């Protein structure tokens, strides 16, 4: 069963239950209110009898003794103060062309006589209800106080049935309940009529998502259109998350295509050079001399380095890049590396400015990987810093974050703003027109990021005050 039909039936069942509860509540409340109305009306009708009893109480010496269990006197009082309406004139009888009223018949006892009772101020019974048939409906007693000058002298009770007794009252209640039933049924039909299109509209985003998922499963990533986000509810957030997913997949697809193209280019170039030089040696165009072998060896080394870098990046993606961690001093390790690199810096006429704190900054890290990171940063500075430039290296502790921060910055030339966020992308070079020798393969900084993240740290690039590139590497301190 489709979701739209499930939602329709859920809404339908919910409306049925709501309609049943609404009708039950309306019926109960109307019956209760109408019975209360009938009791109040009867109490108003009994008010003359209450006043008559108070007057008779005074006339009989302020005592109820004269009426105690005197049912005949009681019926007379009830008959006196609860007089029925006169019979209509239409019931006269014509006799010998003259209109005469029929002889007055003795009036039967008032119908309420059988439901009235009387008690004194101390709740002692004076007139009790007649013996009630066991099959008679359950009754409740409503007491009306009999008062003289603000003093309660007795109580007139009237027994009310839990059910309506007069036919007109029952007909009225039945009619009102039927009207309520028709109203509730109409509301139910309207809700059912609105439930199906509402369920269809509610499922529409899910249907669009299903179609897009089928396209995605079919490999049509580039043709996928973003889903419209028309609300901020769960479905809207789901559509937004799917759009983010498709954008990420499109970016990854483009990156993979670019990655394959760049790798092919980087591998093809040294292979083509090797092939050309070997062919020239085989054809005798170029004599077999040590310089030729040295050139071939340089190309093989460059190709080997590129393959090793690609392999390390692949391992970092899989989380398989090995780390032999132990406690080490970052300052001592960096100081030794820079001291060993003085010869390379001197050849490029680059001055070094190094500052490290006196206290050791201890990491739980792989020393060989950290040296690899330093080496890649140094190669990047040597490759892109003009002769006569400057390299500034700073190492300090950030007590707020509990990290050791390495600041590596060089002098001119600088990096454009648009290139900063892409420096750590694989095979990315700030100038694609650079030759291979000066530009490298664009993997050094990508490996630096992989090493930093492998040590639960992070790396970022910005403009240097010296005019070149500033790279900040953050490592969590051991024990912090």
CSV table of C-alpha atoms in Angstrom, one decimal:
chain,number,residue,atom,x,y,z
A,1,UNK,CA,0.0,0.0,0.0
A,2,UNK,CA,1.4,3.4,-0.9
A,3,UNK,CA,2.1,6.0,1.7
A,4,UNK,CA,-0.7,8.3,0.5
A,5,UNK,CA,-3.3,5.7,1.1
A,6,UNK,CA,-1.9,4.8,4.5
A,7,UNK,CA,-2.0,8.5,5.4
A,8,UNK,CA,-5.6,8.7,4.1
A,9,UNK,CA,-6.7,5.8,6.2
A,10,UNK,CA,-4.9,7.1,9.2
A,11,UNK,CA,-6.6,10.5,8.8
A,12,UNK,CA,-9.9,8.7,8.2
A,13,UNK,CA,-9.7,6.6,11.3
A,14,UNK,CA,-8.6,9.6,13.4
A,15,UNK,CA,-11.6,11.6,12.1
A,16,UNK,CA,-14.0,8.7,12.8
A,17,UNK,CA,-12.7,8.4,16.4
A,18,UNK,CA,-12.9,12.2,16.7
A,19,UNK,CA,-16.4,12.3,15.4
A,20,UNK,CA,-17.5,9.5,17.7
A,21,UNK,CA,-16.0,11.3,20.7
A,22,UNK,CA,-17.5,14.6,19.6
A,23,UNK,CA,-21.0,13.1,19.2
A,24,UNK,CA,-20.7,11.3,22.6
A,25,UNK,CA,-19.6,14.5,24.3
A,26,UNK,CA,-22.4,16.5,22.7
A,27,UNK,CA,-25.0,14.0,23.6
A,28,UNK,CA,-23.9,13.6,27.2
A,29,UNK,CA,-23.6,17.4,27.7
A,30,UNK,CA,-26.9,18.1,26.0
A,31,UNK,CA,-28.8,15.5,28.1
A,32,UNK,CA,-27.2,16.7,31.3
A,33,UNK,CA,-27.9,20.4,30.5
A,34,UNK,CA,-31.5,19.7,29.4
A,35,UNK,CA,-32.3,17.6,32.5
A,36,UNK,CA,-30.9,20.4,34.6
A,37,UNK,CA,-33.1,22.8,32.7
A,38,UNK,CA,-36.2,20.6,33.3
A,39,UNK,CA,-35.4,20.4,37.0
A,40,UNK,CA,-35.1,24.1,37.3
A,41,UNK,CA,-38.3,24.5,35.4
A,42,UNK,CA,-40.1,22.1,37.8
A,43,UNK,CA,-38.6,23.9,40.8
A,44,UNK,CA,-40.1,27.1,39.5
A,45,UNK,CA,-43.4,25.4,39.0
A,46,UNK,CA,-43.3,24.2,42.6
A,47,UNK,CA,-42.6,27.6,44.0
A,48,UNK,CA,-46.4,28.4,44.8
A,49,UNK,CA,-46.5,25.1,46.8
A,50,UNK,CA,-43.4,26.1,48.8
A,51,UNK,CA,-45.0,29.5,49.6
A,52,UNK,CA,-48.4,27.8,50.5
A,53,UNK,CA,-46.6,25.4,52.8
A,54,UNK,CA,-44.9,28.3,54.6
A,55,UNK,CA,-48.2,30.1,55.0
A,56,UNK,CA,-50.0,26.9,56.3
A,57,UNK,CA,-47.1,26.3,58.7
A,58,UNK,CA,-47.6,29.7,60.3
A,59,UNK,CA,-51.4,29.2,60.5
A,60,UNK,CA,-51.0,25.8,62.2
A,61,UNK,CA,-49.0,27.2,65.1
A,62,UNK,CA,-45.6,26.9,63.4
A,63,UNK,CA,-45.7,23.1,63.5
A,64,UNK,CA,-45.8,20.3,60.9
A,65,UNK,CA,-47.7,17.9,63.3
A,66,UNK,CA,-51.0,18.5,61.4
A,67,UNK,CA,-49.5,17.2,58.2
A,68,UNK,CA,-47.4,14.3,59.5
A,69,UNK,CA,-48.3,11.2,57.4
A,70,UNK,CA,-51.6,12.9,56.5
A,71,UNK,CA,-51.5,12.0,52.8
A,72,UNK,CA,-55.1,13.2,52.1
A,73,UNK,CA,-54.4,16.7,53.5
A,74,UNK,CA,-51.1,16.6,51.6
A,75,UNK,CA,-52.9,15.8,48.3
A,76,UNK,CA,-55.4,18.7,49.0
A,77,UNK,CA,-52.5,21.1,49.5
A,78,UNK,CA,-50.8,20.0,46.3
A,79,UNK,CA,-54.1,20.2,44.4
A,80,UNK,CA,-54.7,23.7,45.7
A,81,UNK,CA,-51.4,25.2,44.8
A,82,UNK,CA,-50.5,23.2,41.7
A,83,UNK,CA,-53.7,23.9,39.7
A,84,UNK,CA,-53.9,22.6,36.2
A,85,UNK,CA,-54.7,24.9,33.4
A,86,UNK,CA,-58.4,25.2,32.6
A,87,UNK,CA,-59.8,22.9,29.9
A,88,UNK,CA,-60.2,24.7,26.5
A,89,UNK,CA,-63.5,26.1,25.4
A,90,UNK,CA,-63.6,23.7,22.5
A,91,UNK,CA,-64.6,20.9,24.8
A,92,UNK,CA,-68.1,22.4,25.6
A,93,UNK,CA,-71.1,20.2,24.8
A,94,UNK,CA,-74.2,21.5,22.9
A,95,UNK,CA,-77.5,20.2,24.4
A,96,UNK,CA,-80.9,21.2,22.9
A,97,UNK,CA,-79.4,24.1,20.8
A,98,UNK,CA,-77.9,25.6,24.0
A,99,UNK,CA,-74.3,25.4,25.1
A,100,UNK,CA,-73.8,24.0,28.6
A,101,UNK,CA,-70.6,23.0,30.3
A,102,UNK,CA,-70.5,19.4,31.4
A,103,UNK,CA,-70.8,18.8,35.1
A,104,UNK,CA,-67.4,19.4,36.8
A,105,UNK,CA,-65.8,16.1,37.6
A,106,UNK,CA,-63.5,15.7,40.6
A,107,UNK,CA,-60.0,16.4,39.5
A,108,UNK,CA,-57.5,13.5,39.7
A,109,UNK,CA,-54.5,14.0,41.9
A,110,UNK,CA,-51.8,16.2,40.5
A,111,UNK,CA,-49.2,14.0,38.7
A,112,UNK,CA,-46.4,15.4,40.8
A,113,UNK,CA,-48.0,14.3,44.0
A,114,UNK,CA,-46.4,10.9,43.7
A,115,UNK,CA,-43.0,12.5,43.4
A,116,UNK,CA,-43.1,15.0,46.2
A,117,UNK,CA,-42.0,14.6,49.8
A,118,UNK,CA,-41.6,16.9,52.8
A,119,UNK,CA,-39.2,17.1,55.8
A,120,UNK,CA,-38.9,19.4,58.7
A,121,UNK,CA,-35.9,21.7,59.4
A,122,UNK,CA,-34.1,18.7,61.0
A,123,UNK,CA,-34.5,16.5,58.0
A,124,UNK,CA,-37.1,14.4,59.8
A,125,UNK,CA,-39.6,13.0,57.2
A,126,UNK,CA,-43.2,14.4,57.3
A,127,UNK,CA,-44.5,13.2,54.0
A,128,UNK,CA,-42.6,10.3,52.4
A,129,UNK,CA,-42.7,9.0,48.8
A,130,UNK,CA,-45.1,6.2,48.2
A,131,UNK,CA,-43.7,2.7,47.8
A,132,UNK,CA,-41.8,2.6,44.6
A,133,UNK,CA,-42.0,-0.4,42.3
A,134,UNK,CA,-38.6,-2.2,42.3
A,135,UNK,CA,-38.6,-1.9,38.5
A,136,UNK,CA,-39.1,1.9,38.7
A,137,UNK,CA,-36.3,4.0,37.3
A,138,UNK,CA,-33.7,5.3,39.6
A,139,UNK,CA,-34.5,8.7,41.1
A,140,UNK,CA,-32.6,11.6,42.6
A,141,UNK,CA,-34.1,14.1,45.1
A,142,UNK,CA,-34.0,17.8,44.6
A,143,UNK,CA,-34.7,19.8,47.8
A,144,UNK,CA,-36.3,23.2,47.9
A,145,UNK,CA,-36.0,25.1,51.2
A,146,UNK,CA,-39.2,26.4,52.9
A,147,UNK,CA,-38.3,29.6,54.7
A,148,UNK,CA,-40.0,32.2,56.9
A,149,UNK,CA,-38.2,35.4,57.7
A,150,UNK,CA,-34.9,33.9,56.5
A,151,UNK,CA,-35.3,30.8,58.7
A,152,UNK,CA,-35.5,27.4,57.2
A,153,UNK,CA,-38.5,25.6,58.6
A,154,UNK,CA,-38.6,22.6,56.2
A,155,UNK,CA,-37.7,21.3,52.8
A,156,UNK,CA,-39.9,20.2,49.9
A,157,UNK,CA,-38.3,17.4,47.9
A,158,UNK,CA,-39.1,16.4,44.4
A,159,UNK,CA,-37.9,13.1,43.0
A,160,UNK,CA,-36.4,13.3,39.5
A,161,UNK,CA,-36.0,10.4,37.3
A,162,UNK,CA,-32.7,9.9,35.6
A,163,UNK,CA,-34.6,9.7,32.4
A,164,UNK,CA,-36.9,12.2,30.8
A,165,UNK,CA,-40.6,11.5,31.6
A,166,UNK,CA,-42.6,13.8,29.4
A,167,UNK,CA,-43.0,12.7,25.8
A,168,UNK,CA,-42.4,16.2,24.5
A,169,UNK,CA,-39.1,16.5,26.3
A,170,UNK,CA,-38.0,13.1,24.9
A,171,UNK,CA,-39.0,14.1,21.4
A,172,UNK,CA,-37.1,17.4,21.7
A,173,UNK,CA,-34.0,15.7,23.0
A,174,UNK,CA,-34.2,13.1,20.2
A,175,UNK,CA,-34.6,15.7,17.6
A,176,UNK,CA,-31.6,17.7,18.9
A,177,UNK,CA,-29.4,14.6,19.0
A,178,UNK,CA,-30.4,13.7,15.4
A,179,UNK,CA,-29.5,17.2,14.3
A,180,UNK,CA,-26.1,16.9,16.1
A,181,UNK,CA,-25.6,13.5,14.5
A,182,UNK,CA,-26.2,15.0,11.0
A,183,UNK,CA,-23.8,17.9,11.7
A,184,UNK,CA,-21.0,15.5,12.9
A,185,UNK,CA,-21.6,13.3,9.9
A,186,UNK,CA,-21.3,16.3,7.6
A,187,UNK,CA,-18.1,17.3,9.3
A,188,UNK,CA,-16.8,13.8,8.9
A,189,UNK,CA,-17.7,13.7,5.2
A,190,UNK,CA,-15.9,17.1,4.6
A,191,UNK,CA,-12.8,15.9,6.4
A,192,UNK,CA,-12.8,12.7,4.4
A,193,UNK,CA,-13.1,14.7,1.2
A,194,UNK,CA,-10.1,16.8,2.2
A,195,UNK,CA,-8.1,13.9,3.6
A,196,UNK,CA,-7.1,12.3,0.2
A,197,UNK,CA,-5.8,15.5,-1.6
A,198,UNK,CA,-4.1,16.5,1.6
A,199,UNK,CA,-2.4,13.1,1.9
A,200,UNK,CA,-1.4,13.3,-1.8
A,201,UNK,CA,0.1,16.8,-1.3
A,202,UNK,CA,1.9,15.7,1.8
A,203,UNK,CA,3.5,12.7,0.0
A,204,UNK,CA,4.5,14.8,-3.1
A,205,UNK,CA,7.9,15.7,-1.7
A,206,UNK,CA,8.5,12.0,-0.9
A,207,UNK,CA,7.6,11.1,-4.5
A,208,UNK,CA,10.0,13.6,-5.9
A,209,UNK,CA,12.7,12.3,-3.6
A,210,UNK,CA,12.0,8.7,-4.7
A,211,UNK,CA,12.3,9.8,-8.4
A,212,UNK,CA,15.6,11.6,-7.7
A,213,UNK,CA,16.9,8.6,-5.8
A,214,UNK,CA,16.2,6.4,-8.8
A,215,UNK,CA,18.1,8.8,-11.0
A,216,UNK,CA,20.9,8.8,-8.5
A,217,UNK,CA,20.9,4.9,-8.4
A,218,UNK,CA,21.0,4.9,-12.2
A,219,UNK,CA,24.2,7.0,-12.3
A,220,UNK,CA,22.6,10.1,-13.6
A,221,UNK,CA,24.3,12.4,-11.1
A,222,UNK,CA,25.1,15.3,-13.4
A,223,UNK,CA,21.4,15.4,-14.6
A,224,UNK,CA,20.0,15.6,-11.2
A,225,UNK,CA,18.0,18.8,-10.4
A,226,UNK,CA,17.8,20.1,-6.8
A,227,UNK,CA,14.6,19.3,-5.0
A,228,UNK,CA,12.5,22.3,-4.1
A,229,UNK,CA,12.5,23.1,-0.4
A,230,UNK,CA,9.0,24.5,0.3
A,231,UNK,CA,8.9,24.0,4.1
A,232,UNK,CA,11.0,23.9,7.2
A,233,UNK,CA,9.6,20.6,8.5
A,234,UNK,CA,11.1,17.2,8.4
A,235,UNK,CA,10.4,16.7,4.7
A,236,UNK,CA,11.9,20.1,3.9
A,237,UNK,CA,15.0,19.3,5.9
A,238,UNK,CA,15.1,15.9,4.1
A,239,UNK,CA,15.0,17.6,0.7
A,240,UNK,CA,17.7,20.0,1.8
A,241,UNK,CA,19.9,17.2,3.0
A,242,UNK,CA,19.4,15.3,-0.3
A,243,UNK,CA,20.4,18.5,-2.2
A,244,UNK,CA,23.5,18.7,-0.1
A,245,UNK,CA,24.2,15.0,-0.9
A,246,UNK,CA,23.8,15.5,-4.6
A,247,UNK,CA,26.0,18.6,-4.6
A,248,UNK,CA,28.7,16.6,-2.7
A,249,UNK,CA,28.4,13.7,-5.1
A,250,UNK,CA,28.7,16.1,-8.1
A,251,UNK,CA,31.7,17.8,-6.6
A,252,UNK,CA,33.3,14.4,-5.8
A,253,UNK,CA,32.6,13.2,-9.4
A,254,UNK,CA,34.2,16.3,-10.8
A,255,UNK,CA,37.1,16.0,-8.4
A,256,UNK,CA,37.6,12.4,-9.3
A,257,UNK,CA,37.5,13.1,-13.0
A,258,UNK,CA,40.0,16.0,-12.5
A,259,UNK,CA,42.1,13.7,-10.2
A,260,UNK,CA,42.3,11.0,-12.8
A,261,UNK,CA,43.2,13.6,-15.5
A,262,UNK,CA,45.8,15.2,-13.4
A,263,UNK,CA,47.4,11.9,-12.4
A,264,UNK,CA,47.4,10.8,-16.0
A,265,UNK,CA,49.2,14.0,-17.0
A,266,UNK,CA,51.7,13.9,-14.1
A,267,UNK,CA,52.5,10.2,-14.9
A,268,UNK,CA,52.6,10.7,-18.7
A,269,UNK,CA,55.1,13.5,-18.6
A,270,UNK,CA,58.0,11.7,-17.0
A,271,UNK,CA,57.2,8.5,-18.9
A,272,UNK,CA,57.2,10.4,-22.2
A,273,UNK,CA,60.6,11.9,-21.3
A,274,UNK,CA,62.0,8.6,-20.4
A,275,UNK,CA,60.7,7.1,-23.6
A,276,UNK,CA,62.1,9.9,-25.7
A,277,UNK,CA,65.6,9.7,-24.1
A,278,UNK,CA,65.7,5.9,-24.3
A,279,UNK,CA,64.7,6.0,-27.9
A,280,UNK,CA,67.4,8.6,-28.7
A,281,UNK,CA,70.0,6.3,-26.9
A,282,UNK,CA,68.8,3.2,-28.8
A,283,UNK,CA,68.9,5.1,-32.2
A,284,UNK,CA,72.3,6.4,-31.5
A,285,UNK,CA,71.1,10.0,-31.7
A,286,UNK,CA,72.4,10.6,-28.2
A,287,UNK,CA,75.6,8.9,-27.0
A,288,UNK,CA,75.4,6.8,-23.9
A,289,UNK,CA,77.2,9.0,-21.4
A,290,UNK,CA,77.0,9.5,-17.6
A,291,UNK,CA,75.0,12.8,-18.2
A,292,UNK,CA,72.3,10.9,-20.1
A,293,UNK,CA,72.1,8.2,-17.4
A,294,UNK,CA,71.9,10.9,-14.8
A,295,UNK,CA,69.0,12.6,-16.6
A,296,UNK,CA,67.2,9.2,-16.9
A,297,UNK,CA,67.8,8.6,-13.2
A,298,UNK,CA,66.4,12.0,-12.2
A,299,UNK,CA,63.2,11.3,-14.2
A,300,UNK,CA,62.9,7.9,-12.5
A,301,UNK,CA,63.3,9.5,-9.1
A,302,UNK,CA,60.7,12.1,-9.9
A,303,UNK,CA,58.3,9.4,-11.1
A,304,UNK,CA,59.0,7.2,-8.0
A,305,UNK,CA,58.4,10.2,-5.7
A,306,UNK,CA,55.1,10.9,-7.4
A,307,UNK,CA,53.9,7.3,-7.1
A,308,UNK,CA,54.9,7.2,-3.5
A,309,UNK,CA,53.0,10.4,-2.7
A,310,UNK,CA,49.9,9.1,-4.5
A,311,UNK,CA,50.2,5.9,-2.6
A,312,UNK,CA,50.4,7.7,0.8
A,313,UNK,CA,47.4,9.8,0.0
A,314,UNK,CA,45.4,6.7,-1.0
A,315,UNK,CA,46.4,5.1,2.3
A,316,UNK,CA,45.3,8.3,4.2
A,317,UNK,CA,41.9,8.1,2.5
A,318,UNK,CA,41.5,4.5,3.6
A,319,UNK,CA,42.7,5.3,7.1
A,320,UNK,CA,45.5,2.8,6.6
A,321,UNK,CA,48.4,5.3,6.7
A,322,UNK,CA,50.6,3.8,9.4
A,323,UNK,CA,51.7,5.8,12.4
A,324,UNK,CA,54.3,4.7,14.9
A,325,UNK,CA,53.3,7.0,17.8
A,326,UNK,CA,55.4,7.8,20.8
A,327,UNK,CA,56.1,10.8,23.1
A,328,UNK,CA,58.2,13.3,21.3
A,329,UNK,CA,59.2,17.0,21.7
A,330,UNK,CA,57.9,19.0,18.8
A,331,UNK,CA,60.4,21.8,19.4
A,332,UNK,CA,63.5,19.6,19.5
A,333,UNK,CA,62.4,17.7,16.4
A,334,UNK,CA,61.7,20.9,14.5
A,335,UNK,CA,65.0,22.5,15.6
A,336,UNK,CA,67.0,19.5,14.5
A,337,UNK,CA,65.3,19.4,11.1
A,338,UNK,CA,65.9,23.1,10.4
A,339,UNK,CA,69.5,22.8,11.4
A,340,UNK,CA,70.0,20.1,8.9
A,341,UNK,CA,68.2,22.2,6.2
A,342,UNK,CA,70.5,25.2,6.5
A,343,UNK,CA,72.5,24.1,3.5
A,344,UNK,CA,69.4,24.0,1.2
A,345,UNK,CA,68.3,27.4,2.5
A,346,UNK,CA,71.8,28.9,2.0
A,347,UNK,CA,71.9,27.6,-1.6
A,348,UNK,CA,68.6,29.5,-2.3
A,349,UNK,CA,69.9,32.5,-0.3
A,350,UNK,CA,67.0,32.3,2.1
A,351,UNK,CA,67.5,33.5,5.7
A,352,UNK,CA,65.9,31.5,8.5
A,353,UNK,CA,64.2,33.1,11.6
A,354,UNK,CA,63.3,30.4,14.1
A,355,UNK,CA,61.7,30.8,17.5
A,356,UNK,CA,60.6,28.1,19.9
A,357,UNK,CA,59.5,28.2,23.5
A,358,UNK,CA,61.9,27.1,26.3
A,359,UNK,CA,59.5,24.5,27.7
A,360,UNK,CA,59.1,21.3,25.7
A,361,UNK,CA,55.9,20.8,23.7
A,362,UNK,CA,55.2,17.1,24.0
A,363,UNK,CA,53.2,15.3,21.4
A,364,UNK,CA,52.1,11.7,21.1
A,365,UNK,CA,53.0,11.4,17.4
A,366,UNK,CA,55.0,9.7,14.7
A,367,UNK,CA,58.4,11.5,14.4
A,368,UNK,CA,59.0,10.3,10.8
A,369,UNK,CA,55.6,11.7,9.7
A,370,UNK,CA,56.3,15.0,11.4
A,371,UNK,CA,59.6,15.3,9.6
A,372,UNK,CA,57.8,14.4,6.3
A,373,UNK,CA,55.5,17.3,7.0
A,374,UNK,CA,58.4,19.7,7.8
A,375,UNK,CA,60.2,18.6,4.6
A,376,UNK,CA,57.1,19.2,2.4
A,377,UNK,CA,56.7,22.7,3.9
A,378,UNK,CA,60.4,23.4,3.3
A,379,UNK,CA,60.3,22.2,-0.3
A,380,UNK,CA,57.2,24.3,-0.9
A,381,UNK,CA,59.1,27.4,0.5
A,382,UNK,CA,62.3,26.7,-1.4
A,383,UNK,CA,60.3,26.2,-4.6
A,384,UNK,CA,58.2,29.3,-4.5
A,385,UNK,CA,60.3,31.8,-2.5
A,386,UNK,CA,62.4,34.3,-4.4
A,387,UNK,CA,66.2,34.2,-3.9
A,388,UNK,CA,67.3,36.5,-1.1
A,389,UNK,CA,63.9,35.9,0.7
A,390,UNK,CA,63.1,35.0,4.3
A,391,UNK,CA,61.7,32.0,6.1
A,392,UNK,CA,60.1,32.6,9.5
A,393,UNK,CA,59.2,29.6,11.7
A,394,UNK,CA,57.4,30.1,15.0
A,395,UNK,CA,56.4,27.4,17.5
A,396,UNK,CA,54.2,28.2,20.6
A,397,UNK,CA,51.6,26.7,22.9
A,398,UNK,CA,47.9,27.8,22.8
A,399,UNK,CA,46.7,27.3,26.4
A,400,UNK,CA,43.1,28.1,25.5
A,401,UNK,CA,42.9,25.1,23.1
A,402,UNK,CA,45.6,22.9,24.6
A,403,UNK,CA,47.4,22.7,21.3
A,404,UNK,CA,50.9,23.3,19.9
A,405,UNK,CA,50.9,25.7,16.9
A,406,UNK,CA,53.5,25.7,14.2
A,407,UNK,CA,53.6,28.9,12.1
A,408,UNK,CA,55.5,28.5,8.8
A,409,UNK,CA,55.7,31.6,6.6
A,410,UNK,CA,57.9,32.8,3.8
A,411,UNK,CA,58.4,36.0,1.7
A,412,UNK,CA,57.4,36.9,-1.8
A,413,UNK,CA,55.8,35.8,-4.0
A,414,UNK,CA,52.4,35.6,-2.4
A,415,UNK,CA,49.3,33.5,-3.2
A,416,UNK,CA,46.0,34.9,-4.6
A,417,UNK,CA,42.9,34.9,-2.4
A,418,UNK,CA,41.2,32.4,-4.7
A,419,UNK,CA,44.0,29.9,-4.3
A,420,UNK,CA,44.3,29.9,-0.5
A,421,UNK,CA,41.4,27.5,0.1
A,422,UNK,CA,42.6,25.1,-2.7
A,423,UNK,CA,46.3,24.9,-1.7
A,424,UNK,CA,45.7,21.6,0.2
A,425,UNK,CA,43.8,20.0,-2.7
A,426,UNK,CA,45.6,17.2,-4.5
A,427,UNK,CA,47.5,18.0,-7.6
A,428,UNK,CA,46.6,21.7,-7.3
A,429,UNK,CA,49.2,24.3,-8.2
A,430,UNK,CA,48.7,28.0,-8.0
A,431,UNK,CA,50.0,28.3,-11.6
A,432,UNK,CA,49.0,25.5,-13.9
A,433,UNK,CA,51.4,26.9,-16.5
A,434,UNK,CA,54.5,26.4,-14.3
A,435,UNK,CA,56.9,23.8,-15.6
A,436,UNK,CA,57.1,20.5,-13.8
A,437,UNK,CA,60.5,21.2,-12.3
A,438,UNK,CA,59.6,24.4,-10.5
A,439,UNK,CA,55.9,23.6,-9.9
A,440,UNK,CA,56.1,20.1,-8.6
A,441,UNK,CA,53.1,17.7,-8.7
A,442,UNK,CA,51.0,19.6,-6.2
A,443,UNK,CA,50.9,16.8,-3.6
A,444,UNK,CA,53.1,18.2,-0.9
A,445,UNK,CA,50.6,20.3,1.0
A,446,UNK,CA,47.9,17.7,0.5
A,447,UNK,CA,50.2,15.2,2.3
A,448,UNK,CA,50.8,17.8,5.0
A,449,UNK,CA,47.0,18.0,5.6
A,450,UNK,CA,46.7,14.2,5.7
A,451,UNK,CA,49.5,14.0,8.4
A,452,UNK,CA,48.0,16.8,10.5
A,453,UNK,CA,44.6,15.2,10.4
A,454,UNK,CA,46.2,11.8,11.2
A,455,UNK,CA,47.4,13.3,14.4
A,456,UNK,CA,44.0,14.8,15.3
A,457,UNK,CA,45.2,18.2,14.3
A,458,UNK,CA,44.4,20.6,11.5
A,459,UNK,CA,46.2,22.9,9.0
A,460,UNK,CA,45.3,26.2,7.4
A,461,UNK,CA,46.8,28.8,5.0
A,462,UNK,CA,46.7,32.6,4.9
A,463,UNK,CA,48.7,35.6,3.7
A,464,UNK,CA,52.0,36.2,5.4
A,465,UNK,CA,53.2,39.6,6.7
A,466,UNK,CA,56.5,38.8,4.8
A,467,UNK,CA,54.6,38.9,1.5
A,468,UNK,CA,54.4,35.1,0.9
A,469,UNK,CA,52.4,32.2,2.2
A,470,UNK,CA,51.6,31.5,5.9
A,471,UNK,CA,50.8,28.0,7.0
A,472,UNK,CA,49.6,27.2,10.5
A,473,UNK,CA,49.6,23.7,11.8
A,474,UNK,CA,47.9,22.8,15.1
A,475,UNK,CA,48.6,19.6,17.1
A,476,UNK,CA,46.9,18.5,20.3
A,477,UNK,CA,49.4,18.4,23.2
A,478,UNK,CA,49.9,15.1,24.9
A,479,UNK,CA,48.1,14.9,28.2
A,480,UNK,CA,46.0,18.0,27.7
